[in-house]
mmCIF file of C-alpha atoms in Angstrom:
data_model
loop_
_atom_site.group_PDB
_atom_site.id
_atom_site.type_symbol
_atom_site.label_atom_id
_atom_site.label_comp_id
_atom_site.label_asym_id
_atom_site.label_seq_id
_atom_site.Cartn_x
_atom_site.Cartn_y
_atom_site.Cartn_z
ATOM 1 C CA MET A 1 1.297 22.382 -8.276
ATOM 2 C CA GLN A 2 3.334 24.801 -6.611
ATOM 3 C CA LYS A 3 6.401 22.534 -6.931
ATOM 4 C CA GLU A 4 8.639 25.403 -5.512
ATOM 5 C CA TYR A 5 7.284 25.423 -1.894
ATOM 6 C CA ILE A 6 7.548 21.544 -1.668
ATOM 7 C CA THR A 7 10.731 20.157 0.745
ATOM 8 C CA ASP A 8 9.272 16.801 1.388
ATOM 9 C CA LEU A 9 7.421 13.792 -0.449
ATOM 10 C CA PHE A 10 5.143 11.434 1.288
ATOM 11 C CA PHE A 11 4.517 8.029 -0.138
ATOM 12 C CA ASP A 12 2.069 5.312 0.056
ATOM 13 C CA LEU A 13 3.726 2.065 0.465
ATOM 14 C CA ASP A 14 1.745 -0.634 -1.312
ATOM 15 C CA HIS A 15 0.441 -0.401 -4.607
ATOM 16 C CA THR A 16 2.252 2.592 -4.935
ATOM 17 C CA ILE A 17 6.088 1.615 -4.265
ATOM 18 C CA TYR A 18 5.798 -1.893 -3.322
ATOM 19 C CA ASP A 19 3.442 -4.069 -6.022
ATOM 20 C CA PHE A 20 1.511 -5.626 -3.648
ATOM 21 C CA ASP A 21 -0.471 -7.553 -6.396
ATOM 22 C CA LYS A 22 2.519 -9.284 -8.011
ATOM 23 C CA ASN A 23 3.822 -10.125 -4.567
ATOM 24 C CA SER A 24 0.732 -11.848 -3.195
ATOM 25 C CA ALA A 25 0.404 -13.930 -6.354
ATOM 26 C CA LEU A 26 4.020 -15.408 -5.321
ATOM 27 C CA THR A 27 2.971 -15.917 -1.640
ATOM 28 C CA PHE A 28 -0.261 -17.041 -2.443
ATOM 29 C CA GLN A 29 1.207 -19.282 -5.077
ATOM 30 C CA ALA A 30 3.875 -20.642 -2.664
ATOM 31 C CA ILE A 31 1.182 -21.634 0.176
ATOM 32 C CA PHE A 32 -1.108 -23.312 -2.134
ATOM 33 C CA THR A 33 1.648 -25.320 -3.377
ATOM 34 C CA GLU A 34 2.657 -26.313 0.021
ATOM 35 C CA MET A 35 -0.917 -27.247 0.977
ATOM 36 C CA GLN A 36 -1.278 -29.257 -2.137
ATOM 37 C CA LEU A 37 -4.647 -26.848 -2.943
ATOM 38 C CA ILE A 38 -6.078 -27.172 -6.049
ATOM 39 C CA GLY A 39 -8.659 -25.409 -8.167
ATOM 40 C CA VAL A 40 -7.175 -21.841 -6.956
ATOM 41 C CA ASP A 41 -5.964 -20.836 -10.785
ATOM 42 C CA ASN A 42 -8.201 -17.676 -10.768
ATOM 43 C CA PHE A 43 -7.454 -17.039 -7.127
ATOM 44 C CA MET A 44 -5.678 -13.586 -7.949
ATOM 45 C CA THR A 45 -8.280 -12.200 -10.087
ATOM 46 C CA ASN A 46 -10.919 -12.740 -7.509
ATOM 47 C CA PHE A 47 -8.867 -11.759 -4.684
ATOM 48 C CA LYS A 48 -7.908 -8.373 -5.834
ATOM 49 C CA PRO A 49 -11.289 -6.772 -5.827
ATOM 50 C CA ILE A 50 -12.402 -8.379 -2.575
ATOM 51 C CA ASN A 51 -9.304 -7.343 -0.791
ATOM 52 C CA ASP A 52 -9.473 -3.681 -2.217
ATOM 53 C CA SER A 53 -13.100 -3.736 -0.650
ATOM 54 C CA TYR A 54 -11.870 -4.874 2.647
ATOM 55 C CA TRP A 55 -9.204 -2.279 3.060
ATOM 56 C CA GLU A 56 -11.659 0.434 2.140
ATOM 57 C CA ARG A 57 -13.699 -0.582 4.731
ATOM 58 C CA PHE A 58 -11.157 -1.320 7.408
ATOM 59 C CA SER A 59 -9.819 2.337 6.366
ATOM 60 C CA LYS A 60 -12.982 3.507 7.502
ATOM 61 C CA GLU A 61 -13.056 1.784 10.743
ATOM 62 C CA GLU A 62 -15.780 -0.381 9.835
ATOM 63 C CA ILE A 63 -13.927 -3.785 10.275
ATOM 64 C CA SER A 64 -10.768 -5.140 12.160
ATOM 65 C CA ARG A 65 -7.644 -6.066 11.053
ATOM 66 C CA ASP A 66 -8.511 -10.081 11.802
ATOM 67 C CA PHE A 67 -11.851 -9.285 10.151
ATOM 68 C CA LEU A 68 -10.068 -8.378 7.055
ATOM 69 C CA ARG A 69 -7.337 -10.819 7.001
ATOM 70 C CA TYR A 70 -10.499 -13.765 7.607
ATOM 71 C CA GLY A 71 -12.969 -12.135 5.408
ATOM 72 C CA ARG A 72 -11.072 -11.568 2.166
ATOM 73 C CA LEU A 73 -9.766 -15.297 2.069
ATOM 74 C CA LYS A 74 -13.428 -16.581 2.925
ATOM 75 C CA ASP A 75 -15.186 -14.467 0.356
ATOM 76 C CA THR A 76 -12.586 -15.513 -2.541
ATOM 77 C CA PHE A 77 -12.784 -19.183 -1.665
ATOM 78 C CA ASP A 78 -16.291 -18.909 -2.145
ATOM 79 C CA ALA A 79 -16.329 -17.111 -5.387
ATOM 80 C CA ILE A 80 -13.920 -19.661 -6.999
ATOM 81 C CA ASP A 81 -16.003 -22.263 -5.235
ATOM 82 C CA VAL A 82 -13.444 -24.006 -3.628
ATOM 83 C CA LYS A 83 -14.293 -25.627 -0.107
ATOM 84 C CA ILE A 84 -11.907 -24.955 2.926
ATOM 85 C CA SER A 85 -12.146 -25.067 6.380
ATOM 86 C CA ASP A 86 -11.694 -22.085 8.768
ATOM 87 C CA ASP A 87 -8.830 -23.617 10.323
ATOM 88 C CA HIS A 88 -7.263 -23.715 6.752
ATOM 89 C CA ILE A 89 -8.279 -20.241 6.274
ATOM 90 C CA TYR A 90 -6.743 -19.031 9.200
ATOM 91 C CA TYR A 91 -3.517 -20.773 8.608
ATOM 92 C CA ILE A 92 -3.471 -19.078 5.143
ATOM 93 C CA ALA A 93 -3.713 -15.811 6.578
ATOM 94 C CA ASP A 94 -1.217 -16.092 8.968
ATOM 95 C CA GLU A 95 1.009 -17.877 5.866
ATOM 96 C CA PHE A 96 0.261 -15.217 3.961
ATOM 97 C CA ILE A 97 0.990 -12.372 6.603
ATOM 98 C CA GLY A 98 4.491 -13.881 7.466
ATOM 99 C CA LYS A 99 5.706 -14.688 3.695
ATOM 100 C CA LEU A 100 4.677 -11.662 1.762
ATOM 101 C CA PRO A 101 8.054 -9.541 2.783
ATOM 102 C CA ASN A 102 9.787 -12.214 1.451
ATOM 103 C CA TYR A 103 8.646 -10.991 -1.825
ATOM 104 C CA ASN A 104 9.947 -7.656 -3.061
ATOM 105 C CA HIS A 105 9.002 -6.775 -6.192
ATOM 106 C CA VAL A 106 8.558 -3.070 -6.426
ATOM 107 C CA PHE A 107 7.078 -0.908 -9.539
ATOM 108 C CA ASP A 108 8.923 -0.348 -12.682
ATOM 109 C CA GLY A 109 11.560 2.970 -12.050
ATOM 110 C CA ALA A 110 10.991 3.013 -8.064
ATOM 111 C CA TYR A 111 14.676 2.915 -7.528
ATOM 112 C CA GLU A 112 16.060 4.827 -10.176
ATOM 113 C CA THR A 113 12.827 7.496 -9.473
ATOM 114 C CA LEU A 114 14.013 7.525 -5.559
ATOM 115 C CA ASP A 115 17.431 7.961 -6.552
ATOM 116 C CA VAL A 116 16.616 11.717 -8.338
ATOM 117 C CA LEU A 117 14.319 12.347 -5.767
ATOM 118 C CA LYS A 118 16.081 11.737 -2.705
ATOM 119 C CA ASN A 119 18.706 14.159 -3.947
ATOM 120 C CA ASN A 120 16.147 17.193 -4.233
ATOM 121 C CA TYR A 121 13.510 16.371 -1.466
ATOM 122 C CA ARG A 122 13.382 14.892 2.061
ATOM 123 C CA LEU A 123 11.342 11.476 1.452
ATOM 124 C CA HIS A 124 9.032 9.599 3.650
ATOM 125 C CA ILE A 125 6.197 6.863 3.955
ATOM 126 C CA ILE A 126 2.860 7.024 5.572
ATOM 127 C CA THR A 127 1.184 3.555 5.227
ATOM 128 C CA ASN A 128 -1.840 1.934 6.681
ATOM 129 C CA GLY A 129 -0.177 -1.373 6.774
ATOM 130 C CA PRO A 130 1.015 -2.998 10.013
ATOM 131 C CA ASP A 131 4.574 -1.736 11.602
ATOM 132 C CA VAL A 132 6.520 -5.024 11.741
ATOM 133 C CA VAL A 133 5.205 -6.417 8.074
ATOM 134 C CA GLN A 134 5.748 -2.846 6.558
ATOM 135 C CA GLU A 135 9.477 -2.228 7.945
ATOM 136 C CA ARG A 136 9.990 -5.890 6.744
ATOM 137 C CA LYS A 137 8.512 -5.011 3.032
ATOM 138 C CA LEU A 138 10.972 -2.045 3.208
ATOM 139 C CA LYS A 139 14.177 -3.477 4.666
ATOM 140 C CA ASN A 140 13.959 -6.934 2.262
ATOM 141 C CA ALA A 141 13.460 -4.450 -0.987
ATOM 142 C CA ASN A 142 16.131 -2.347 -0.194
ATOM 143 C CA LEU A 143 13.853 0.742 0.481
ATOM 144 C CA THR A 144 14.698 1.686 3.913
ATOM 145 C CA ALA A 145 17.437 3.997 3.049
ATOM 146 C CA TYR A 146 15.414 6.256 0.950
ATOM 147 C CA PHE A 147 13.203 7.419 3.850
ATOM 148 C CA GLN A 148 13.758 9.541 6.553
ATOM 149 C CA THR A 149 10.845 8.892 8.366
ATOM 150 C CA ILE A 150 8.049 6.153 8.278
ATOM 151 C CA THR A 151 4.539 6.443 9.573
ATOM 152 C CA ASN A 152 2.304 3.561 9.912
ATOM 153 C CA SER A 153 -1.228 3.332 11.260
ATOM 154 C CA GLU A 154 -0.263 1.456 14.325
ATOM 155 C CA ILE A 155 1.921 4.518 15.697
ATOM 156 C CA ALA A 156 -0.233 7.032 14.845
ATOM 157 C CA GLY A 157 -3.142 4.986 16.601
ATOM 158 C CA VAL A 158 -5.505 5.858 13.046
ATOM 159 C CA LYS A 159 -5.739 5.065 9.517
ATOM 160 C CA LYS A 160 -5.654 7.169 6.379
ATOM 161 C CA PRO A 161 -7.617 8.886 5.601
ATOM 162 C CA HIS A 162 -7.786 9.992 9.398
ATOM 163 C CA PRO A 163 -6.396 13.861 9.249
ATOM 164 C CA GLN A 164 -4.288 12.590 12.454
ATOM 165 C CA ILE A 165 -2.108 9.891 10.794
ATOM 166 C CA PHE A 166 -1.167 12.775 8.240
ATOM 167 C CA GLN A 167 -0.075 15.448 11.214
ATOM 168 C CA HIS A 168 1.931 12.473 13.120
ATOM 169 C CA ALA A 169 3.620 11.977 9.782
ATOM 170 C CA LEU A 170 4.247 15.817 9.102
ATOM 171 C CA THR A 171 5.264 16.231 13.113
ATOM 172 C CA THR A 172 7.869 13.350 12.835
ATOM 173 C CA ALA A 173 9.156 14.948 9.778
ATOM 174 C CA LYS A 174 9.563 18.473 10.954
ATOM 175 C CA THR A 175 7.893 20.141 8.312
ATOM 176 C CA LYS A 176 4.639 21.855 7.239
ATOM 177 C CA ALA A 177 1.518 20.469 5.136
ATOM 178 C CA GLU A 178 1.825 23.413 2.713
ATOM 179 C CA ASN A 179 5.710 22.093 2.119
ATOM 180 C CA SER A 180 4.573 18.418 1.670
ATOM 181 C CA LEU A 181 3.237 16.345 -1.144
ATOM 182 C CA MET A 182 1.766 12.859 -0.826
ATOM 183 C CA ILE A 183 1.912 10.329 -3.638
ATOM 184 C CA GLY A 184 -0.361 7.547 -3.652
ATOM 185 C CA ASP A 185 -2.623 4.903 -5.266
ATOM 186 C CA ASN A 186 -5.904 5.256 -2.908
ATOM 187 C CA ILE A 187 -8.113 8.201 -3.808
ATOM 188 C CA ASN A 188 -9.842 8.234 -0.311
ATOM 189 C CA ALA A 189 -6.782 7.089 2.036
ATOM 190 C CA ASP A 190 -4.270 9.003 -0.119
ATOM 191 C CA VAL A 191 -5.546 11.993 -1.896
ATOM 192 C CA HIS A 192 -8.521 12.972 -0.092
ATOM 193 C CA GLY A 193 -6.738 12.375 3.202
ATOM 194 C CA ALA A 194 -3.678 14.611 2.126
ATOM 195 C CA LEU A 195 -5.947 17.395 0.423
ATOM 196 C CA ASN A 196 -8.036 17.655 3.698
ATOM 197 C CA VAL A 197 -5.018 18.671 6.080
ATOM 198 C CA GLY A 198 -3.502 21.047 2.776
ATOM 199 C CA MET A 199 -0.873 18.784 1.394
ATOM 200 C CA GLN A 200 -0.279 18.917 -2.696
ATOM 201 C CA VAL A 201 -1.134 15.556 -3.828
ATOM 202 C CA VAL A 202 0.112 12.876 -6.802
ATOM 203 C CA TRP A 203 -2.522 10.728 -7.528
ATOM 204 C CA PHE A 204 -0.751 6.959 -8.497
ATOM 205 C CA ASN A 205 -2.944 6.183 -10.955
ATOM 206 C CA GLU A 206 -1.391 2.750 -12.327
ATOM 207 C CA PHE A 207 -5.154 1.379 -13.783
ATOM 208 C CA LYS A 208 -5.666 5.079 -15.882
ATOM 209 C CA LEU A 209 -9.388 5.670 -13.924
ATOM 210 C CA GLU A 210 -11.095 8.516 -14.897
ATOM 211 C CA ASN A 211 -9.778 11.392 -12.674
ATOM 212 C CA THR A 212 -12.653 13.279 -11.726
ATOM 213 C CA ILE A 213 -11.153 15.869 -8.977
ATOM 214 C CA GLY A 214 -8.480 17.295 -11.521
ATOM 215 C CA VAL A 215 -5.276 16.368 -9.459
ATOM 216 C CA ALA A 216 -2.092 15.732 -10.712
ATOM 217 C CA GLU A 217 -1.444 12.055 -11.527
ATOM 218 C CA VAL A 218 1.329 9.811 -12.860
ATOM 219 C CA GLN A 219 0.929 5.944 -13.860
ATOM 220 C CA GLN A 220 4.277 5.271 -13.868
ATOM 221 C CA LEU A 221 6.625 6.330 -10.966
ATOM 222 C CA ASN A 222 9.306 7.660 -13.095
ATOM 223 C CA GLN A 223 6.843 10.324 -14.696
ATOM 224 C CA LEU A 224 7.264 12.060 -10.760
ATOM 225 C CA LEU A 225 10.641 13.152 -12.138
ATOM 226 C CA GLU A 226 8.717 15.176 -14.987
ATOM 227 C CA ILE A 227 6.710 16.858 -12.741
ATOM 228 C CA LEU A 228 8.594 17.510 -9.666
#
């Protein structure tokens, strides 16, 4: 890593700074309690890999956002053998999007790490999440002030790993790829997407998966302070 050339850090939001899994679990718990749904104890265990799969397909433009929001729930309820109507699935999907930003857990060390990094770099967000939802997450988690620019797929018109969303982010930040580094959890969307436009990368490898491409990685955000 040639850190002496880096002036701008670009972060993914969900699964990198914002603890999507923890906040999702709390959101579903609130919705299921309100609906008096039973038999959903292992919902999140099944939801996580199903949701990851749907997001991978969504990032490749294979499915629409509406199909993602319905399909990930339908497949999860099927997996845990809970019979539920389509009307209830659509209701849960809408409630989930509306209520998720009310929960604002971030990964351990996020604030402390950002507090240090903001003194040495310009910080930015690049996310595939929807505009309004992501802005609410950032605001409610007291993260907005850390970032000078926020680029989402709705603004850019394409999703990571498409080069255009990275180019949009770089242009908005008034910087160049060779002076920029991307930090994100998704190998395809974040790591390969950034590498393909000439940015440096750090993989947020929370689950300590095998690093087959040899990029820099961290398992906790505060480890960024050791390499930047």
